[in-house]
CSV table of C-alpha atoms and ligand atoms in Angstrom, one decimal:
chain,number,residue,atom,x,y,z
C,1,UNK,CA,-13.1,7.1,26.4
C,2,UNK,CA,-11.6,8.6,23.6
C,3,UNK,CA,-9.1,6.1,21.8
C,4,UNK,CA,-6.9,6.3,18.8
C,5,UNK,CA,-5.5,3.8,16.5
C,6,UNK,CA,-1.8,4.3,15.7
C,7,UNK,CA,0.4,2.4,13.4
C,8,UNK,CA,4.0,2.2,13.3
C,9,UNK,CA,5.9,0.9,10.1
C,10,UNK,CA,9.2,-1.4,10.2
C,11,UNK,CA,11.5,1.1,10.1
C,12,UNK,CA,9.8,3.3,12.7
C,13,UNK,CA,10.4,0.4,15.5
C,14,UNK,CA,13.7,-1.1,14.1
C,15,UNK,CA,16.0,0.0,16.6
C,16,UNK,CA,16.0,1.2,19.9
C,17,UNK,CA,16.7,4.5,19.4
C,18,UNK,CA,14.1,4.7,16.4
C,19,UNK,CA,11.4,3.4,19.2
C,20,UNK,CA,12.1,5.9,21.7
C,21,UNK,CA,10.4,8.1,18.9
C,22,UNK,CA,7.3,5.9,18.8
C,23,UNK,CA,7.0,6.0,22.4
C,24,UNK,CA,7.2,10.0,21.8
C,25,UNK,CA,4.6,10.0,19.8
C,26,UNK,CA,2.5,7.2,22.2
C,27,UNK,CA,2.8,9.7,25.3
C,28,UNK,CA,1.9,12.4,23.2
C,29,UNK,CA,-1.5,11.4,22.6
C,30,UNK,CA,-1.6,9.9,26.5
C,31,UNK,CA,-1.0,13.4,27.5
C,32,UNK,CA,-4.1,14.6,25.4
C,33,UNK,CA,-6.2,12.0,27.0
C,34,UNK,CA,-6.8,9.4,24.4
C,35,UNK,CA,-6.1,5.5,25.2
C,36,UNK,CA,-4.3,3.7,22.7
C,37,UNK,CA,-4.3,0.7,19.9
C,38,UNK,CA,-0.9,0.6,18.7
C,39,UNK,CA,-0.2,-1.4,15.3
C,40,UNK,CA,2.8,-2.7,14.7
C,41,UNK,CA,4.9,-4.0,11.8
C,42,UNK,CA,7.6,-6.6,11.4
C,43,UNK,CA,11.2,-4.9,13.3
C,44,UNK,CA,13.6,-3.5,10.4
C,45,UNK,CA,13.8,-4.6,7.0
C,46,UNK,CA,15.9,-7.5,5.5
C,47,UNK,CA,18.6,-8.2,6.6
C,48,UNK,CA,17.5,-7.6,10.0
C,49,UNK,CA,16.8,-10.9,11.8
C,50,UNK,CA,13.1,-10.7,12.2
C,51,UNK,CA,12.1,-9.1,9.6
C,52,UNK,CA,9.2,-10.5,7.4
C,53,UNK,CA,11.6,-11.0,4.2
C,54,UNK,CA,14.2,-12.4,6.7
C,55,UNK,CA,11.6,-15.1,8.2
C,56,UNK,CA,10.8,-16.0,4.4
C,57,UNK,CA,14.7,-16.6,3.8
C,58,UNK,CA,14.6,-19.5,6.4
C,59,UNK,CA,12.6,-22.0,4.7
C,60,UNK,CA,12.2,-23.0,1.0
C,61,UNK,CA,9.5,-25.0,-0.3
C,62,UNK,CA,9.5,-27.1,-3.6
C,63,UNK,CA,5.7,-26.3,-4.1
C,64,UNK,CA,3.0,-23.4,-2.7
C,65,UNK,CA,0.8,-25.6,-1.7
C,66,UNK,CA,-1.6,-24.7,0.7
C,67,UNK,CA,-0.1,-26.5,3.8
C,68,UNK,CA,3.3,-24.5,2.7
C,69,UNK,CA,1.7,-21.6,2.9
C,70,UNK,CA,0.1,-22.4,6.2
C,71,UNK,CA,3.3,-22.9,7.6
C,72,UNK,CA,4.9,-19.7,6.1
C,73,UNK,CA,1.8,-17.9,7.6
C,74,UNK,CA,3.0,-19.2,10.9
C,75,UNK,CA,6.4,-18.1,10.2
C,76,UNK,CA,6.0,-14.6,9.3
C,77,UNK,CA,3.4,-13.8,12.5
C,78,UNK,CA,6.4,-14.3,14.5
C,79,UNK,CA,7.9,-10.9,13.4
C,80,UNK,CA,5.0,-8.7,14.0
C,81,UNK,CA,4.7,-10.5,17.0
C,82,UNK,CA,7.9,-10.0,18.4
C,83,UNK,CA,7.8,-6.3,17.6
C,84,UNK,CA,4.8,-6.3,19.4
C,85,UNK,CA,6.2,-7.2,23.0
C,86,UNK,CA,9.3,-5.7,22.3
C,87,UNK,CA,7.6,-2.1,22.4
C,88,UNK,CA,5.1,-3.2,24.9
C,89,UNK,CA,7.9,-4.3,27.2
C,90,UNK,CA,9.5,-1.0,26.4
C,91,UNK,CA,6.4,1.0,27.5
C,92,UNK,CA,6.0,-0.8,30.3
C,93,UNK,CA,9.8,-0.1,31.2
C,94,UNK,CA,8.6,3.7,31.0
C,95,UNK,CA,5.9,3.2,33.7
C,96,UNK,CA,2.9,3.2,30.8
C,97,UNK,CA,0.2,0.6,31.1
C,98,UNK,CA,1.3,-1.1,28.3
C,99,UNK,CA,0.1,-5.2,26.9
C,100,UNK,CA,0.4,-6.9,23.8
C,101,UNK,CA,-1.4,-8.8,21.8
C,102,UNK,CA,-1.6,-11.1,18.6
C,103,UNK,CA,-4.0,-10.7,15.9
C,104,UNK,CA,-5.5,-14.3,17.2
C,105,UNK,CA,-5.6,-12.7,20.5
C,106,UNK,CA,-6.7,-9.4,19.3
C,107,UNK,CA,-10.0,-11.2,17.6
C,108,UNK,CA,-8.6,-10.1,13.7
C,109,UNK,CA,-10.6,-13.0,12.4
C,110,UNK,CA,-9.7,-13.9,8.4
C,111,UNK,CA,-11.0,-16.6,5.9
C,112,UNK,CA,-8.5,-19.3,5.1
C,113,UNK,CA,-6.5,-18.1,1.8
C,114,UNK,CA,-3.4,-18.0,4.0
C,115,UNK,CA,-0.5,-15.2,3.0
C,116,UNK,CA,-3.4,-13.2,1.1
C,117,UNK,CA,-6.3,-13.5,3.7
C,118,UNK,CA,-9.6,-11.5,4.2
C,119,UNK,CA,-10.4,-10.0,7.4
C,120,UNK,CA,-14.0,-11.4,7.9
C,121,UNK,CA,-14.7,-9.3,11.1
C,122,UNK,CA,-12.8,-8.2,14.3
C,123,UNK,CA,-14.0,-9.5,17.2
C,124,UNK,CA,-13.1,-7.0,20.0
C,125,UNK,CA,-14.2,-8.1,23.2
C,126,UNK,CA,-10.6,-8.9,24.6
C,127,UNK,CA,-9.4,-5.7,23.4
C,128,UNK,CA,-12.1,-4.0,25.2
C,129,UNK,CA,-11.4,-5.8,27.9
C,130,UNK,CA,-7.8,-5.3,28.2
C,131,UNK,CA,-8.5,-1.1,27.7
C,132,UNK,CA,-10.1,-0.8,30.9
C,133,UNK,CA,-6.6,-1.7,32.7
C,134,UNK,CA,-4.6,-0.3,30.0
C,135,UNK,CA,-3.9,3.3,28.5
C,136,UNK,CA,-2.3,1.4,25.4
C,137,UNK,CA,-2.7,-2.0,23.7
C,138,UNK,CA,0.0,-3.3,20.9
C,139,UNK,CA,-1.4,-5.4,18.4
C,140,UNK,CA,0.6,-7.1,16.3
C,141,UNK,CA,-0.1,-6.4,12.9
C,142,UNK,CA,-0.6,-8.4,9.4
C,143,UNK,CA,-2.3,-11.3,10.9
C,144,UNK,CA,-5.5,-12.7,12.4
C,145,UNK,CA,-6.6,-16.6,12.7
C,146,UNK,CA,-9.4,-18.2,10.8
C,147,UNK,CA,-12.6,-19.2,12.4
C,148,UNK,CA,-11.1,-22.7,13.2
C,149,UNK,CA,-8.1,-21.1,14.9
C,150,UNK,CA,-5.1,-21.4,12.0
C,151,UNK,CA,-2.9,-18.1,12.0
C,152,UNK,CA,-3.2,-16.5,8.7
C,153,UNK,CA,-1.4,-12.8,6.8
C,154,UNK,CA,-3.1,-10.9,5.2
C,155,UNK,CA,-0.6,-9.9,2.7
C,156,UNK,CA,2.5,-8.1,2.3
C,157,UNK,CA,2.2,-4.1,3.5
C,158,UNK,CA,-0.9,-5.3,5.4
C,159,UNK,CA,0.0,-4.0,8.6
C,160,UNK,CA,-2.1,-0.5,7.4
C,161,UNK,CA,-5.3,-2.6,7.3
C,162,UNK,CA,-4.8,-3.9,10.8
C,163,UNK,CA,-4.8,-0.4,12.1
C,164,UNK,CA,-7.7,0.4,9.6
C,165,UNK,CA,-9.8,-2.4,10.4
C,166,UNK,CA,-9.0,-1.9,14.7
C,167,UNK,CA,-10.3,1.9,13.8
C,168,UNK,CA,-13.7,0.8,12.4
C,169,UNK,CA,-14.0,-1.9,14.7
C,170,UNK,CA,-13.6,0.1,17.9
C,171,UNK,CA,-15.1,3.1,16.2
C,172,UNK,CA,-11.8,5.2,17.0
C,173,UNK,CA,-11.3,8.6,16.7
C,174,UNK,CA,-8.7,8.5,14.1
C,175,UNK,CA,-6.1,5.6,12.5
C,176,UNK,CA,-2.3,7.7,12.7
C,177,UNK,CA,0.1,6.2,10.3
C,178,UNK,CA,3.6,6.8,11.0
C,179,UNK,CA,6.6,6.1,8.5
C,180,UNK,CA,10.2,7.0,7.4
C,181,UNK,CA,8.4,9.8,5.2
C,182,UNK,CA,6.3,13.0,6.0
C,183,UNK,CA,2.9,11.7,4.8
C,184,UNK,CA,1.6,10.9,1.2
C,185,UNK,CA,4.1,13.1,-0.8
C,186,UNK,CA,3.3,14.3,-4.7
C,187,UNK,CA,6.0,11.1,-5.6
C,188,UNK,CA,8.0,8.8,-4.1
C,189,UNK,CA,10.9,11.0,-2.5
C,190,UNK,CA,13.3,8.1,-3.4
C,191,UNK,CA,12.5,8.8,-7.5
C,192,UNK,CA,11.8,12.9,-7.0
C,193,UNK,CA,13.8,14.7,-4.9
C,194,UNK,CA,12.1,17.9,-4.6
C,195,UNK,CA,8.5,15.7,-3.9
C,196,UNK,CA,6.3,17.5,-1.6
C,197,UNK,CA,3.9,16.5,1.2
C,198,UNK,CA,0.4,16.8,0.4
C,199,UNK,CA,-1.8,18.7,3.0
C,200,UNK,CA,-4.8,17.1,2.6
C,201,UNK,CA,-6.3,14.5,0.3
C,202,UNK,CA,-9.1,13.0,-0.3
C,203,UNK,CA,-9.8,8.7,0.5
C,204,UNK,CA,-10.6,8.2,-3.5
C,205,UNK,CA,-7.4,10.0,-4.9
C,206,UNK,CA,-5.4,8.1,-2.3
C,207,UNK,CA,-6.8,4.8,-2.9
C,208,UNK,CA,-5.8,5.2,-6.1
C,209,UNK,CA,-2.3,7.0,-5.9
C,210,UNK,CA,-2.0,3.8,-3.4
C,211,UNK,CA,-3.4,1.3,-6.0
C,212,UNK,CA,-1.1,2.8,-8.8
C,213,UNK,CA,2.6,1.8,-6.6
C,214,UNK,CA,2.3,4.7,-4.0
C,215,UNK,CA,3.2,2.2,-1.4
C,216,UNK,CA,3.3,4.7,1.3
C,217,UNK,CA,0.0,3.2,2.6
C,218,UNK,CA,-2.0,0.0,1.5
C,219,UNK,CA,-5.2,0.3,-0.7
C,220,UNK,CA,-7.2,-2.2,1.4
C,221,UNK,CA,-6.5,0.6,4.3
C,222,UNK,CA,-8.3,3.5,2.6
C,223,UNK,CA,-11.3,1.4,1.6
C,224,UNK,CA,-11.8,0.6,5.1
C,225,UNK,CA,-11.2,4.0,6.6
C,226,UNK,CA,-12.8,5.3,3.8
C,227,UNK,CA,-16.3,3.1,4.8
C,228,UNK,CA,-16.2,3.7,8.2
C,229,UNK,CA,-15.6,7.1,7.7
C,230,UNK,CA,-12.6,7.6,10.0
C,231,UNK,CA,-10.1,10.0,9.0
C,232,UNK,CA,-6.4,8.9,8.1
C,233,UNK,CA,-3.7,10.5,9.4
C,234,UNK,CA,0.3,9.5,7.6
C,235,UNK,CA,2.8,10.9,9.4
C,236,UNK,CA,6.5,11.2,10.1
C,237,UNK,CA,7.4,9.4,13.3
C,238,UNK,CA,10.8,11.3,13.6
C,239,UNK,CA,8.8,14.9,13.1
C,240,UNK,CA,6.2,17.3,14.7
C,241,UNK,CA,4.6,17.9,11.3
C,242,UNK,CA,1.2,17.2,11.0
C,243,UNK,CA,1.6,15.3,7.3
C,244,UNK,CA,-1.2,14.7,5.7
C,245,UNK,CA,-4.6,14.2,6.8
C,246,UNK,CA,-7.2,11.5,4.1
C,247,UNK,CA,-10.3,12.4,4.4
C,248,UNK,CA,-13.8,12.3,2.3
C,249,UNK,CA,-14.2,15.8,1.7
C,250,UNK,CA,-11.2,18.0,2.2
C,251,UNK,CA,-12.6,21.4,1.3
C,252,UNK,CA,-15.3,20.9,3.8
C,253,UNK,CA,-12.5,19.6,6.9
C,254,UNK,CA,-11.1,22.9,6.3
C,255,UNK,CA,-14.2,24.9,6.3
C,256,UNK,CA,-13.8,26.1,2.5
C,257,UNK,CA,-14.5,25.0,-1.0
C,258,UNK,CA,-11.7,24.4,-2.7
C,259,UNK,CA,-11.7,23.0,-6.0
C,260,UNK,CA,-10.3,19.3,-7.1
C,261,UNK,CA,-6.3,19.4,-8.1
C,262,UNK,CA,-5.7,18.8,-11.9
C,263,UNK,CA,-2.9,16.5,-10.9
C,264,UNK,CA,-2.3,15.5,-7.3
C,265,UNK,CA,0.2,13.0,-7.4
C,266,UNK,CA,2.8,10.4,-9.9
C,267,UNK,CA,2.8,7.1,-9.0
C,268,UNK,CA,4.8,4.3,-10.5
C,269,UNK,CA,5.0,0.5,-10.6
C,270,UNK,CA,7.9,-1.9,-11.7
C,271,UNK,CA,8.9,-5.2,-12.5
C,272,UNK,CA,6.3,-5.2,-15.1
C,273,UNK,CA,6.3,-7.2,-18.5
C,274,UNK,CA,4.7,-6.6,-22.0
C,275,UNK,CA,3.2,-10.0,-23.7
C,276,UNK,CA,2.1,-9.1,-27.4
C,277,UNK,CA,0.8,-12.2,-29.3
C,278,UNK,CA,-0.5,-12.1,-33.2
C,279,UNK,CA,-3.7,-13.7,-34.4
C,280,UNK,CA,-5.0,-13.8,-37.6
C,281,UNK,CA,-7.3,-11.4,-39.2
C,282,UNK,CA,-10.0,-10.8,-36.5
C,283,UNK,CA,-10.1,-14.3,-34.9
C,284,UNK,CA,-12.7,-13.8,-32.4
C,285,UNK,CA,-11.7,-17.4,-31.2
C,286,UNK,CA,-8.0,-16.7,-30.4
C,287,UNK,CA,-8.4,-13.5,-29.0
C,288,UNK,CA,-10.9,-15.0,-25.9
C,289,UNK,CA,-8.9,-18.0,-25.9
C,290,UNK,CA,-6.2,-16.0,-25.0
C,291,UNK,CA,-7.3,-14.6,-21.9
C,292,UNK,CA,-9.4,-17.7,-20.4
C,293,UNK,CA,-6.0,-19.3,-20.3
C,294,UNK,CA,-4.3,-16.0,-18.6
C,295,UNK,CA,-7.8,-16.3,-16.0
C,296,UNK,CA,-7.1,-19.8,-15.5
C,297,UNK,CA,-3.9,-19.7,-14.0
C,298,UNK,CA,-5.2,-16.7,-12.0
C,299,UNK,CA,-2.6,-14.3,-13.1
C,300,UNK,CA,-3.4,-10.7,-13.6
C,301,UNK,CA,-3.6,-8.4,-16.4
C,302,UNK,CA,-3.2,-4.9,-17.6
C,303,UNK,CA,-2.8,-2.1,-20.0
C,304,UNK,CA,-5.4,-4.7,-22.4
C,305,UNK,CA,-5.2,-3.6,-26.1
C,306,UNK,CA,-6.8,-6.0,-28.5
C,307,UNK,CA,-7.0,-5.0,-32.0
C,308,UNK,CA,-7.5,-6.9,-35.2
C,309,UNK,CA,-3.9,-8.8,-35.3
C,310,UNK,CA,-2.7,-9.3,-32.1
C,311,UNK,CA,-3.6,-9.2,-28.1
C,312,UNK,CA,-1.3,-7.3,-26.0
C,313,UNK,CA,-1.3,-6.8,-22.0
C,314,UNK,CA,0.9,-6.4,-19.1
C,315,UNK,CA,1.5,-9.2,-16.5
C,316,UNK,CA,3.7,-8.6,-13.0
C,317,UNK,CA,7.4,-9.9,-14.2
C,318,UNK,CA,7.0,-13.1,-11.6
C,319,UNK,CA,4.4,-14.8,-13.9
C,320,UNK,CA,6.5,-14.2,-17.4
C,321,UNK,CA,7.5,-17.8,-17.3
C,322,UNK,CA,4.2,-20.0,-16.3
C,323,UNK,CA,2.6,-17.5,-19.1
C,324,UNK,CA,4.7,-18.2,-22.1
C,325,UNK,CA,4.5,-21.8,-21.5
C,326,UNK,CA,0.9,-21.8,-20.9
C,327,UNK,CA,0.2,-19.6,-24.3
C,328,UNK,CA,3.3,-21.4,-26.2
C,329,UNK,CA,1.1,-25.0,-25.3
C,330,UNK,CA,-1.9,-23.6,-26.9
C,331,UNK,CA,0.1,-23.2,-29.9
C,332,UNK,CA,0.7,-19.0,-29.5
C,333,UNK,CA,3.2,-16.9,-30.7
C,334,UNK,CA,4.5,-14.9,-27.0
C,335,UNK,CA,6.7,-12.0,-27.6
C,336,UNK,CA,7.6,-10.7,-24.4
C,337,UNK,CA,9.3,-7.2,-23.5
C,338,UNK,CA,10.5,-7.4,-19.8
C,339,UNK,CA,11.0,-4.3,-17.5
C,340,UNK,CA,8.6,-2.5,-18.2
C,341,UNK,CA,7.4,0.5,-15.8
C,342,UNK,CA,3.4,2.0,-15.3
C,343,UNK,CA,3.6,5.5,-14.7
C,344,UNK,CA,0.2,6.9,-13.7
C,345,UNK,CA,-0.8,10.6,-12.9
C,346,UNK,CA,-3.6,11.1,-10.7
C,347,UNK,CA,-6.1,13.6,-10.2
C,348,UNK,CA,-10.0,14.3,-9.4
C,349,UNK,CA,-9.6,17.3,-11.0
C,350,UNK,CA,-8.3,16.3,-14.8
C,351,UNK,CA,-12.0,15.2,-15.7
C,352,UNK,CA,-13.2,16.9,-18.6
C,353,UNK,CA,-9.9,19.1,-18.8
C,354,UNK,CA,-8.7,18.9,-22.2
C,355,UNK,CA,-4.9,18.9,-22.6
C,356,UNK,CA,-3.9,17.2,-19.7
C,357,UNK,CA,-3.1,13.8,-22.1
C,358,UNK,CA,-1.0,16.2,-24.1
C,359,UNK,CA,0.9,17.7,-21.4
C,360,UNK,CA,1.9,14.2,-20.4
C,361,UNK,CA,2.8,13.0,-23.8
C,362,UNK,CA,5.2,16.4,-24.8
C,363,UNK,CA,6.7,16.1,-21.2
C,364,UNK,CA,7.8,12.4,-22.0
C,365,UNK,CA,8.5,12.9,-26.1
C,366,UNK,CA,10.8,16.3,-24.5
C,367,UNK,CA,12.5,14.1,-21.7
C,368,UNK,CA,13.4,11.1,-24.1
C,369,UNK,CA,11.0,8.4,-22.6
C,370,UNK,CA,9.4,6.1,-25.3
C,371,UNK,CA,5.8,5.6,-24.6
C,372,UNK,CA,4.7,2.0,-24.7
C,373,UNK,CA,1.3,2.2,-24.5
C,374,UNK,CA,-1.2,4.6,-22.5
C,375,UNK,CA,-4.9,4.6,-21.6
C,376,UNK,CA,-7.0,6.9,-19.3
C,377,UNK,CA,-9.9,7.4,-17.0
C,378,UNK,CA,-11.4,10.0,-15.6
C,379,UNK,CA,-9.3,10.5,-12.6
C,380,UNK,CA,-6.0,8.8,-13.8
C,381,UNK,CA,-3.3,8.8,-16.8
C,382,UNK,CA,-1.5,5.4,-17.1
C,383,UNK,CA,1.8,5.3,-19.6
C,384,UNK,CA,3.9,2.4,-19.6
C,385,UNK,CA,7.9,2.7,-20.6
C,386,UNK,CA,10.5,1.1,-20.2
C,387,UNK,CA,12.1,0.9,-16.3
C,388,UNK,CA,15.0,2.5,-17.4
C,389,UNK,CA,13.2,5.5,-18.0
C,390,UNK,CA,11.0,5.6,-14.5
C,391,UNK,CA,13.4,8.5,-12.8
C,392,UNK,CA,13.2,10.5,-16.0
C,393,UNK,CA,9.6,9.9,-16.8
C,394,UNK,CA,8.2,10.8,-13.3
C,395,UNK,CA,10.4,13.4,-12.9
C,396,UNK,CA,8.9,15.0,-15.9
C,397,UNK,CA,5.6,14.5,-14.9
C,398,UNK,CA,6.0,16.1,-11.4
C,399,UNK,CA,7.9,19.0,-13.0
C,400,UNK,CA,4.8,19.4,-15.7
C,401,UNK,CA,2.2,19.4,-13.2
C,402,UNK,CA,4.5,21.8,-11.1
C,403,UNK,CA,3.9,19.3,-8.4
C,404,UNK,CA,6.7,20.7,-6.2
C,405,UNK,CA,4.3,23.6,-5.0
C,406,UNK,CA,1.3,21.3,-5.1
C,407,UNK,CA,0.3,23.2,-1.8
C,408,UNK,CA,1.1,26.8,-2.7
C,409,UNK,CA,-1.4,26.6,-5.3
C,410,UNK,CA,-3.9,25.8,-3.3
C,411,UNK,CA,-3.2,28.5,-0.8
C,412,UNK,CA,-5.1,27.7,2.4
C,413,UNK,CA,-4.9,31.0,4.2
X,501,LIG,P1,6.3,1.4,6.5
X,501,LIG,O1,7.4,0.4,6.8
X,501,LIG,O2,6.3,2.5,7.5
X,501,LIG,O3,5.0,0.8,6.3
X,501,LIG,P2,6.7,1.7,3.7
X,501,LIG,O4,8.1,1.5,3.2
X,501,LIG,O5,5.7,0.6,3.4
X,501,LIG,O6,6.8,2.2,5.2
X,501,LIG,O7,6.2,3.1,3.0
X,501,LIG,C1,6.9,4.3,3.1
X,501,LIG,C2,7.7,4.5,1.8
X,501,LIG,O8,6.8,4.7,0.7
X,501,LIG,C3,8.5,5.7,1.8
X,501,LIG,O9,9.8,5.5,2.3
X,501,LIG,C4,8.6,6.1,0.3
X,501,LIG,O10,9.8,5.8,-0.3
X,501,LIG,C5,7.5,5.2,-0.4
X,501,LIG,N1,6.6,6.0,-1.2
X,501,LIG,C6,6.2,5.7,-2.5
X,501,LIG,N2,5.4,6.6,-3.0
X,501,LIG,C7,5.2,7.5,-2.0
X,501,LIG,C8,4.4,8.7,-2.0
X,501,LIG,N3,3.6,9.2,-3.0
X,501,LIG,N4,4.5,9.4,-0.8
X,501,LIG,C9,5.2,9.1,0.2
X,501,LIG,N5,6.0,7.9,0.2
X,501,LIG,C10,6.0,7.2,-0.9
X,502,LIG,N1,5.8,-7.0,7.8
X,502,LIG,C1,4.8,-7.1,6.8
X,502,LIG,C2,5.5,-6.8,5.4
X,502,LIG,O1,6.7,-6.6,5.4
X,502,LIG,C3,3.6,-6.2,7.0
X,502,LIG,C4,3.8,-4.8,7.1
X,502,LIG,O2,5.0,-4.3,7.3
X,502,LIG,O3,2.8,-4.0,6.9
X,502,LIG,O4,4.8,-6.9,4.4
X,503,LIG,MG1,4.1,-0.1,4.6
């Protein structure tokens, strides 16, 4: 039996007329022989009625404790559930051998750090089961139960990892992603307009295009492909184009060396704050004290620069408050610069190229971005600005790294 995972995103199945593509695409690969695990996500975004954000609105708790978010794990399985008989009913309407199934009931078994939980380990005996009577199984996505049977999510965007997870777990051919866009493009199309879809790409640079805001498929994903060794297809649901295929070793999926891009992608993340606090001369004392009370209340942090008179480091916009207060009790100085933006170029090719930092820097100083702060590695350039400048900035770097023919230059004929 030759079986393939395939995941459809919330837009994909959030109308009727959208889902008559998925089932398209389902009957496509029926007709080429394979059976079916069919991932699905939440139906529509808010404001549609069951959609994940939409489920949140209908409750408020004072405090996240952990029976809260218990209950708001129950909540928002509803929506992936739903979806998932909707377009098994669907199927079924078509004359396909269609079920559903929840995560619970799909053996997606998780640890108990409910809206954020760990898959542990799939156990997929009823899926098994259900595939010798069935040419396609939906599984609802984003959830699983704990060992003692409580539903948990996984987190937000996790519906990827179900599919991911379901591939390794049933050793499947390939995991298909299908969204609103034509695979992992060199930027966000919303931010670049002339953004193009990548070809091929390899599971490191992904991860970390995916890590640094591309939120066209979820990190956790790509690790777990990337460890099982299954290849990743994202693609279009709308389209017939193949989109783009993640995968360890491009050069050698196409049969030919080809060498790593300097600069395959831009990504960017918002809703990001600067904290810069002084300390006196060199005070050793302040500086760890500093970020043992930032660790404590489990909040994390970025673009770290420590020097002799102050600390400085990003934190995600949501924790600006419960930070100054905690700093400001411990007798700290916060000064706080809010929307900020990290704007990170990516690329296995840049290490040991010399000039790529400068590239960067004259493409920003030219477009009028102000650059807060920047650090490296050696497969990614981080600059944080100001949000205001995001369009500008990552338009600049696209144009630079003349990411709009990202695929001509690497001519595959
Ligand atoms: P789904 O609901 O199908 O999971 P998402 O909204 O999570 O879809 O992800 C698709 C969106 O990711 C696209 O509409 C696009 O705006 C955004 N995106 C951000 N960066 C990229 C990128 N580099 N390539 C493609 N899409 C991207
Ligand atoms: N519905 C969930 C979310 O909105 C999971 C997903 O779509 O992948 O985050
Ligand atoms: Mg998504």
């Amino acid at each position: 039996m030759q079986l393939l995972i395939q995941k459809f995103g919330g837009t994909s199945v959030q109308s009727k007329e959208n889902r008559e593509h998925v089932i398209r695409q389902i009957k496509q690969a029926l007709e080429k022989q394979y059976k079916l695990v069919v991932v699905v996500s939440a139906i529509g975004r808010s404001p549609d009625p069951y959609a994940t954000d939409s489920l949140l609105d209908m409750v408020k708790y004072e405090e996240e404790t952990d029976s809260a978010k218990r209950e708001l794990d129950m909540l928002m399985s509803c929506g992936e559930t739903i979806s998932s008989v909707v377009l098994s009913n669907e199927l079924q309407q078509k004359g396909i051998k269609a079920t559903a199934l929840n995560g619970a009931q799909a053996g997606l078994i998780t640890n108990d750090e409910y809206n954020e939980a760990k898959i542990k380990h799939i156990k997929p005996d009823r899926i098994k089961h259900e595939l010798q009577t069935h040419d396609v199984i939906v599984v609802a996505g984003f959830q699983g139960r704990t060992e003692s049977g409580d539903i948990t999510t996984i987190g937000r965007g996790g519906s990827d990892t179900t599919a991911a997870a379901f591939g390794a777990a049933l050793e499947a051919e390939a995991v298909e992603i299908f969204t609103d866009v034509n695979g992992i493009m060199t930027a966000d199309p919303r931010v670049v307009e002339s953004a193009s879809s990548i070809d091929v790409v390899t599971y490191a640079e992904t991860s970390n295009l995916a890590h640094q805001g591309a939120k066209v498929i979820h990190p956790r994903a790509v690790e777990i492909a990337m460890q099982a060794e299954i290849p990743i297809r994202i693609r279009s649901t709308y389209l017939e184009e193949p989109g783009t295929l993640i995968t360890s070793s491009w050069g050698q999926e196409l049969g030919i060396d080809i060498p790593d891009r300097l600069v395959t992608g831009i990504a960017h993340i918002d809703e990001i704050a600067r904290l810069v606090i002084p300390i006196e001369d060199n005070d050793l004392d302040s500086q760890a004290e500093i970020f043992s009370i930032i660790e404590k209340a489990d909040i994390s942090v970025d673009f770290i620069n420590i020097s002799s008179s102050f600390v400085a480091f990003t934190i995600p916009m949501d924790f600006i408050d419960e930070a100054v207060e905690l700093l400001s009790e411990a007798g700290f100085q916060v000064n706080v610069t809010e929307n900020c933006a990290k704007v990170s170029a990516v690329g296995a090719g840049m290490t040991g190229i010399p000039g790529v930092v400068a590239k960067i820097t004259n493409a920003l100083i030219e477009n009028n971005v102000q650059i807060l702060q920047a650090a490296d590695s050696h497969t990614t350039i981080w600059v944080l600005i100001h949000d205001k400048h995001i369009k500008q900035a990552v338009n600049a770097l696209h144009e630079a790294f003349e990411l709009d023919s990202l695929n001509k230059q690497m001519d595959f004929s």
